[in-house]
Amino acid sequence: MARRKGRSGSQRLGNLVEGVNDRLGSTTFLDENIKKAFPKHWSFLLGEIALYSFVILILTGVFLTLFFKPSGAVQVYDGSYAPLKGVRMSEAYSSTLHLTFDVRGGLLMRQIHHWAANVFVAAIIVHLMRIFFTGAFRKPREINWVIGVTMFVLALLEGFAGYSLPDDLLSGTGLRIAQGIMLSIPVVGTYVSMWAFGGEFPASEEFIPRLFTVHILLVPGILIALVTVHLMILWHQTHTTWPGRGRREMAVSGEKTFPHFATQSAAYFLFTFGVLAALATFFQINPVWLYGPFAPDQVSMGSQPDWYVGFLEGSLRVMGPLSTTVAGHTVSWNVLLPAVVLPGVFFTLIGLYPFAERWATGDERVHHLLDRPRNAPTRTAIGAAAVAWYVTLLLAGGNDIISYTFRIPLFWTTWFARVGCFVAPVLAFVIARRVCLSLQRRDLRIREEGVESGLISLSPAGGFEERHERPSEEREAIVRTRQPGELVAPYPDHLIPLPTPDRARTQVRTRANRFYLDYQSESYGGGQGDLERGPAEDGRGD
């Protein structure tokens, strides 16, 4: 009887699966997608760190939401943290102290959440750098690049919002700076500040609930939607892959989604969670109880924001005093330019870069093979210049700490950062490009002469020379991948050089093209491969 019931249950389950498959085609979908290839290279795990950190942020954020009270109502603290007993503070700050000292596991969860936020932003930045330096943003992945840059900006906003919620003295100082940035916007600055803060600053009774809504609902909702779209596009377009033996532009090799990638991904998620838990356990971060509640007339010594907005702090510090009065209205250029115009231009240029490079190179090919950074010297040099500029401003954001620690006059550190903002990117560009070209020549020498064997031979004439052996097929395939020469555009040849818009546009595009690709005459270049060549000539070595 029991056996008959079991068979009946199995039949019902089978009928249910069959019915769902008839209506949704789920079996066909799984059969087609479960065999998708994922590359095995470690660099492809950088994006997964960001994804797993985001998941951990959501999980720990749900726990924190149960105890945090987003209210600016003033009360007298009477909790277990003795140094602040009897101090007037907002309910938001009081609930943060309660969460830290009175809720079991509260401090651990707070610290995991904060460390996960830092790792999330760091992973996005490193992931974007990997995509940039390897050319993974090229056709057909430009849309995913724009989505990634948008998520980067939203991650900065989300981190700043969460950092500001406890209403401690340090976060309140940051909010005061944010309000000053809003006020610097001409004409509408005052209205933007009043709208955001719900009145005159600090207006915490109105502002903290608004900020809480932005932090737990608005920005996370947009991020979840963008992550979903990002992964759907990635799944449809497949991953890129590194150049190597037997690899072609129109084919992607790697491990199957199941069981290899699925098992690896689950283990990597647990590893990421473990690392964040270890960081939260052994390394203290954002001890808000040491700062005290926010007071508009107080600023703590050495106030520093989280590192990911440090470049904005640095840009404000290095900007000299500059303002203009027009029709009775003062435009504070020393705040507007470094804190509004500069980040707007910076993130816009990052988002539009794939389209600018495609316009300059004229490369409309579909790419699945990545570039080795050395094989795209101009792009690598541009990236190095941007990193140098970013790091210079990041250091400038802590110039007071640097001055105090190393006993350097603050005036010197400020001027060093001002000069470095212009000099460091140029030096980084020149050095990075020359290093890339030198590495290209080294690869070319390996192709022509082989690799050093360490064996010394005596020639019949009595001379000594080292034997060179042919490189392995895998290495030879890597150094043979190249940028097709026809992408280098010729200069326009006009019989009558009239200054027409079309001629000017052609001249600009030609010079941009030469700027990117003319170096290819020195050595073999990028990982695009030549689609017209046969397998043996395209570096497969077989």
PDB file of N, CA, C and O in Angstrom, residues 245-274:
ATOM      1  N   ARG A 245      46.220  29.277 -26.823  1.00  0.00           N
ATOM      2  CA  ARG A 245      46.260  28.261 -27.868  1.00  0.00           C
ATOM      3  C   ARG A 245      44.856  27.730 -28.144  1.00  0.00           C
ATOM      4  O   ARG A 245      44.142  27.305 -27.250  1.00  0.00           O
ATOM      5  N   GLY A 246      44.465  27.799 -29.402  1.00  0.00           N
ATOM      6  CA  GLY A 246      43.171  27.281 -29.819  1.00  0.00           C
ATOM      7  C   GLY A 246      41.997  28.194 -29.545  1.00  0.00           C
ATOM      8  O   GLY A 246      40.858  27.823 -29.825  1.00  0.00           O
ATOM      9  N   ARG A 247      42.233  29.401 -29.034  1.00  0.00           N
ATOM     10  CA  ARG A 247      41.130  30.298 -28.713  1.00  0.00           C
ATOM     11  C   ARG A 247      40.916  31.288 -29.842  1.00  0.00           C
ATOM     12  O   ARG A 247      41.864  31.848 -30.374  1.00  0.00           O
ATOM     13  N   ARG A 248      39.642  31.492 -30.156  1.00  0.00           N
ATOM     14  CA  ARG A 248      39.266  32.341 -31.277  1.00  0.00           C
ATOM     15  C   ARG A 248      38.306  33.426 -30.798  1.00  0.00           C
ATOM     16  O   ARG A 248      37.713  33.328 -29.729  1.00  0.00           O
ATOM     17  N   GLU A 249      38.130  34.446 -31.634  1.00  0.00           N
ATOM     18  CA  GLU A 249      37.235  35.542 -31.284  1.00  0.00           C
ATOM     19  C   GLU A 249      35.799  35.081 -31.090  1.00  0.00           C
ATOM     20  O   GLU A 249      35.104  35.573 -30.218  1.00  0.00           O
ATOM     21  N   MET A 250      35.351  34.169 -31.904  1.00  0.00           N
ATOM     22  CA  MET A 250      33.929  33.827 -31.903  1.00  0.00           C
ATOM     23  C   MET A 250      33.618  32.584 -31.087  1.00  0.00           C
ATOM     24  O   MET A 250      32.547  32.005 -31.217  1.00  0.00           O
ATOM     25  N   ALA A 251      34.535  32.183 -30.197  1.00  0.00           N
ATOM     26  CA  ALA A 251      34.294  31.015 -29.361  1.00  0.00           C
ATOM     27  C   ALA A 251      34.800  31.288 -27.949  1.00  0.00           C
ATOM     28  O   ALA A 251      35.833  31.925 -27.768  1.00  0.00           O
ATOM     29  N   VAL A 252      34.055  30.813 -26.946  1.00  0.00           N
ATOM     30  CA  VAL A 252      34.428  30.987 -25.544  1.00  0.00           C
ATOM     31  C   VAL A 252      34.605  29.612 -24.918  1.00  0.00           C
ATOM     32  O   VAL A 252      33.745  28.742 -25.059  1.00  0.00           O
ATOM     33  N   SER A 253      35.739  29.406 -24.246  1.00  0.00           N
ATOM     34  CA  SER A 253      36.008  28.124 -23.614  1.00  0.00           C
ATOM     35  C   SER A 253      36.053  28.296 -22.103  1.00  0.00           C
ATOM     36  O   SER A 253      36.328  29.379 -21.586  1.00  0.00           O
ATOM     37  N   GLY A 254      35.761  27.218 -21.376  1.00  0.00           N
ATOM     38  CA  GLY A 254      35.786  27.277 -19.922  1.00  0.00           C
ATOM     39  C   GLY A 254      35.059  26.084 -19.331  1.00  0.00           C
ATOM     40  O   GLY A 254      34.822  25.078 -20.013  1.00  0.00           O
ATOM     41  N   GLU A 255      34.699  26.192 -18.052  1.00  0.00           N
ATOM     42  CA  GLU A 255      34.003  25.115 -17.357  1.00  0.00           C
ATOM     43  C   GLU A 255      32.495  25.266 -17.497  1.00  0.00           C
ATOM     44  O   GLU A 255      31.981  26.371 -17.648  1.00  0.00           O
ATOM     45  N   LYS A 256      31.785  24.150 -17.421  1.00  0.00           N
ATOM     46  CA  LYS A 256      30.331  24.171 -17.514  1.00  0.00           C
ATOM     47  C   LYS A 256      29.726  24.839 -16.277  1.00  0.00           C
ATOM     48  O   LYS A 256      30.299  24.841 -15.193  1.00  0.00           O
ATOM     49  N   THR A 257      28.541  25.422 -16.489  1.00  0.00           N
ATOM     50  CA  THR A 257      27.861  26.087 -15.386  1.00  0.00           C
ATOM     51  C   THR A 257      27.595  25.117 -14.240  1.00  0.00           C
ATOM     52  O   THR A 257      27.822  25.441 -13.073  1.00  0.00           O
ATOM     53  N   PHE A 258      27.147  23.932 -14.569  1.00  0.00           N
ATOM     54  CA  PHE A 258      26.870  22.918 -13.559  1.00  0.00           C
ATOM     55  C   PHE A 258      27.533  21.611 -13.976  1.00  0.00           C
ATOM     56  O   PHE A 258      27.448  21.214 -15.138  1.00  0.00           O
ATOM     57  N   PRO A 259      28.263  20.973 -13.057  1.00  0.00           N
ATOM     58  CA  PRO A 259      28.378  21.298 -11.626  1.00  0.00           C
ATOM     59  C   PRO A 259      29.608  22.145 -11.272  1.00  0.00           C
ATOM     60  O   PRO A 259      29.719  22.614 -10.146  1.00  0.00           O
ATOM     61  N   HIS A 260      30.546  22.344 -12.237  1.00  0.00           N
ATOM     62  CA  HIS A 260      31.832  22.954 -11.904  1.00  0.00           C
ATOM     63  C   HIS A 260      31.682  24.380 -11.377  1.00  0.00           C
ATOM     64  O   HIS A 260      32.074  24.687 -10.250  1.00  0.00           O
ATOM     65  N   PHE A 261      31.093  25.253 -12.197  1.00  0.00           N
ATOM     66  CA  PHE A 261      31.009  26.658 -11.809  1.00  0.00           C
ATOM     67  C   PHE A 261      30.087  26.851 -10.618  1.00  0.00           C
ATOM     68  O   PHE A 261      30.358  27.672  -9.735  1.00  0.00           O
ATOM     69  N   ALA A 262      28.956  26.133 -10.580  1.00  0.00           N
ATOM     70  CA  ALA A 262      28.014  26.284  -9.475  1.00  0.00           C
ATOM     71  C   ALA A 262      28.665  25.919  -8.141  1.00  0.00           C
ATOM     72  O   ALA A 262      28.505  26.626  -7.138  1.00  0.00           O
ATOM     73  N   THR A 263      29.419  24.813  -8.121  1.00  0.00           N
ATOM     74  CA  THR A 263      30.105  24.404  -6.891  1.00  0.00           C
ATOM     75  C   THR A 263      31.166  25.425  -6.490  1.00  0.00           C
ATOM     76  O   THR A 263      31.274  25.816  -5.324  1.00  0.00           O
ATOM     77  N   GLN A 264      31.949  25.858  -7.463  1.00  0.00           N
ATOM     78  CA  GLN A 264      32.983  26.848  -7.190  1.00  0.00           C
ATOM     79  C   GLN A 264      32.383  28.152  -6.680  1.00  0.00           C
ATOM     80  O   GLN A 264      32.903  28.775  -5.754  1.00  0.00           O
ATOM     81  N   SER A 265      31.271  28.573  -7.280  1.00  0.00           N
ATOM     82  CA  SER A 265      30.644  29.834  -6.902  1.00  0.00           C
ATOM     83  C   SER A 265      30.085  29.765  -5.481  1.00  0.00           C
ATOM     84  O   SER A 265      30.229  30.723  -4.701  1.00  0.00           O
ATOM     85  N   ALA A 266      29.471  28.645  -5.117  1.00  0.00           N
ATOM     86  CA  ALA A 266      28.939  28.497  -3.761  1.00  0.00           C
ATOM     87  C   ALA A 266      30.062  28.532  -2.730  1.00  0.00           C
ATOM     88  O   ALA A 266      29.951  29.196  -1.684  1.00  0.00           O
ATOM     89  N   ALA A 267      31.156  27.840  -3.016  1.00  0.00           N
ATOM     90  CA  ALA A 267      32.292  27.847  -2.100  1.00  0.00           C
ATOM     91  C   ALA A 267      32.911  29.239  -1.992  1.00  0.00           C
ATOM     92  O   ALA A 267      33.314  29.678  -0.908  1.00  0.00           O
ATOM     93  N   TYR A 268      32.934  29.958  -3.091  1.00  0.00           N
ATOM     94  CA  TYR A 268      33.527  31.289  -3.095  1.00  0.00           C
ATOM     95  C   TYR A 268      32.668  32.277  -2.310  1.00  0.00           C
ATOM     96  O   TYR A 268      33.193  33.181  -1.643  1.00  0.00           O
ATOM     97  N   PHE A 269      31.358  32.093  -2.364  1.00  0.00           N
ATOM     98  CA  PHE A 269      30.470  32.931  -1.556  1.00  0.00           C
ATOM     99  C   PHE A 269      30.736  32.713  -0.067  1.00  0.00           C
ATOM    100  O   PHE A 269      30.840  33.673   0.708  1.00  0.00           O
ATOM    101  N   LEU A 270      30.852  31.452   0.346  1.00  0.00           N
ATOM    102  CA  LEU A 270      31.125  31.154   1.747  1.00  0.00           C
ATOM    103  C   LEU A 270      32.501  31.693   2.153  1.00  0.00           C
ATOM    104  O   LEU A 270      32.677  32.191   3.269  1.00  0.00           O
ATOM    105  N   PHE A 271      33.464  31.610   1.263  1.00  0.00           N
ATOM    106  CA  PHE A 271      34.795  32.145   1.548  1.00  0.00           C
ATOM    107  C   PHE A 271      34.734  33.658   1.740  1.00  0.00           C
ATOM    108  O   PHE A 271      35.345  34.207   2.671  1.00  0.00           O
ATOM    109  N   THR A 272      33.991  34.347   0.869  1.00  0.00           N
ATOM    110  CA  THR A 272      33.844  35.801   0.997  1.00  0.00           C
ATOM    111  C   THR A 272      33.174  36.161   2.316  1.00  0.00           C
ATOM    112  O   THR A 272      33.607  37.094   3.022  1.00  0.00           O
ATOM    113  N   PHE A 273      32.128  35.433   2.670  1.00  0.00           N
ATOM    114  CA  PHE A 273      31.439  35.678   3.943  1.00  0.00           C
ATOM    115  C   PHE A 273      32.397  35.453   5.114  1.00  0.00           C
ATOM    116  O   PHE A 273      32.422  36.223   6.089  1.00  0.00           O
ATOM    117  N   GLY A 274      33.203  34.411   5.037  1.00  0.00           N
ATOM    118  CA  GLY A 274      34.156  34.114   6.099  1.00  0.00           C
ATOM    119  C   GLY A 274      35.205  35.201   6.266  1.00  0.00           C
ATOM    120  O   GLY A 274      35.545  35.583   7.393  1.00  0.00           O
TER     121      GLY A 274
END
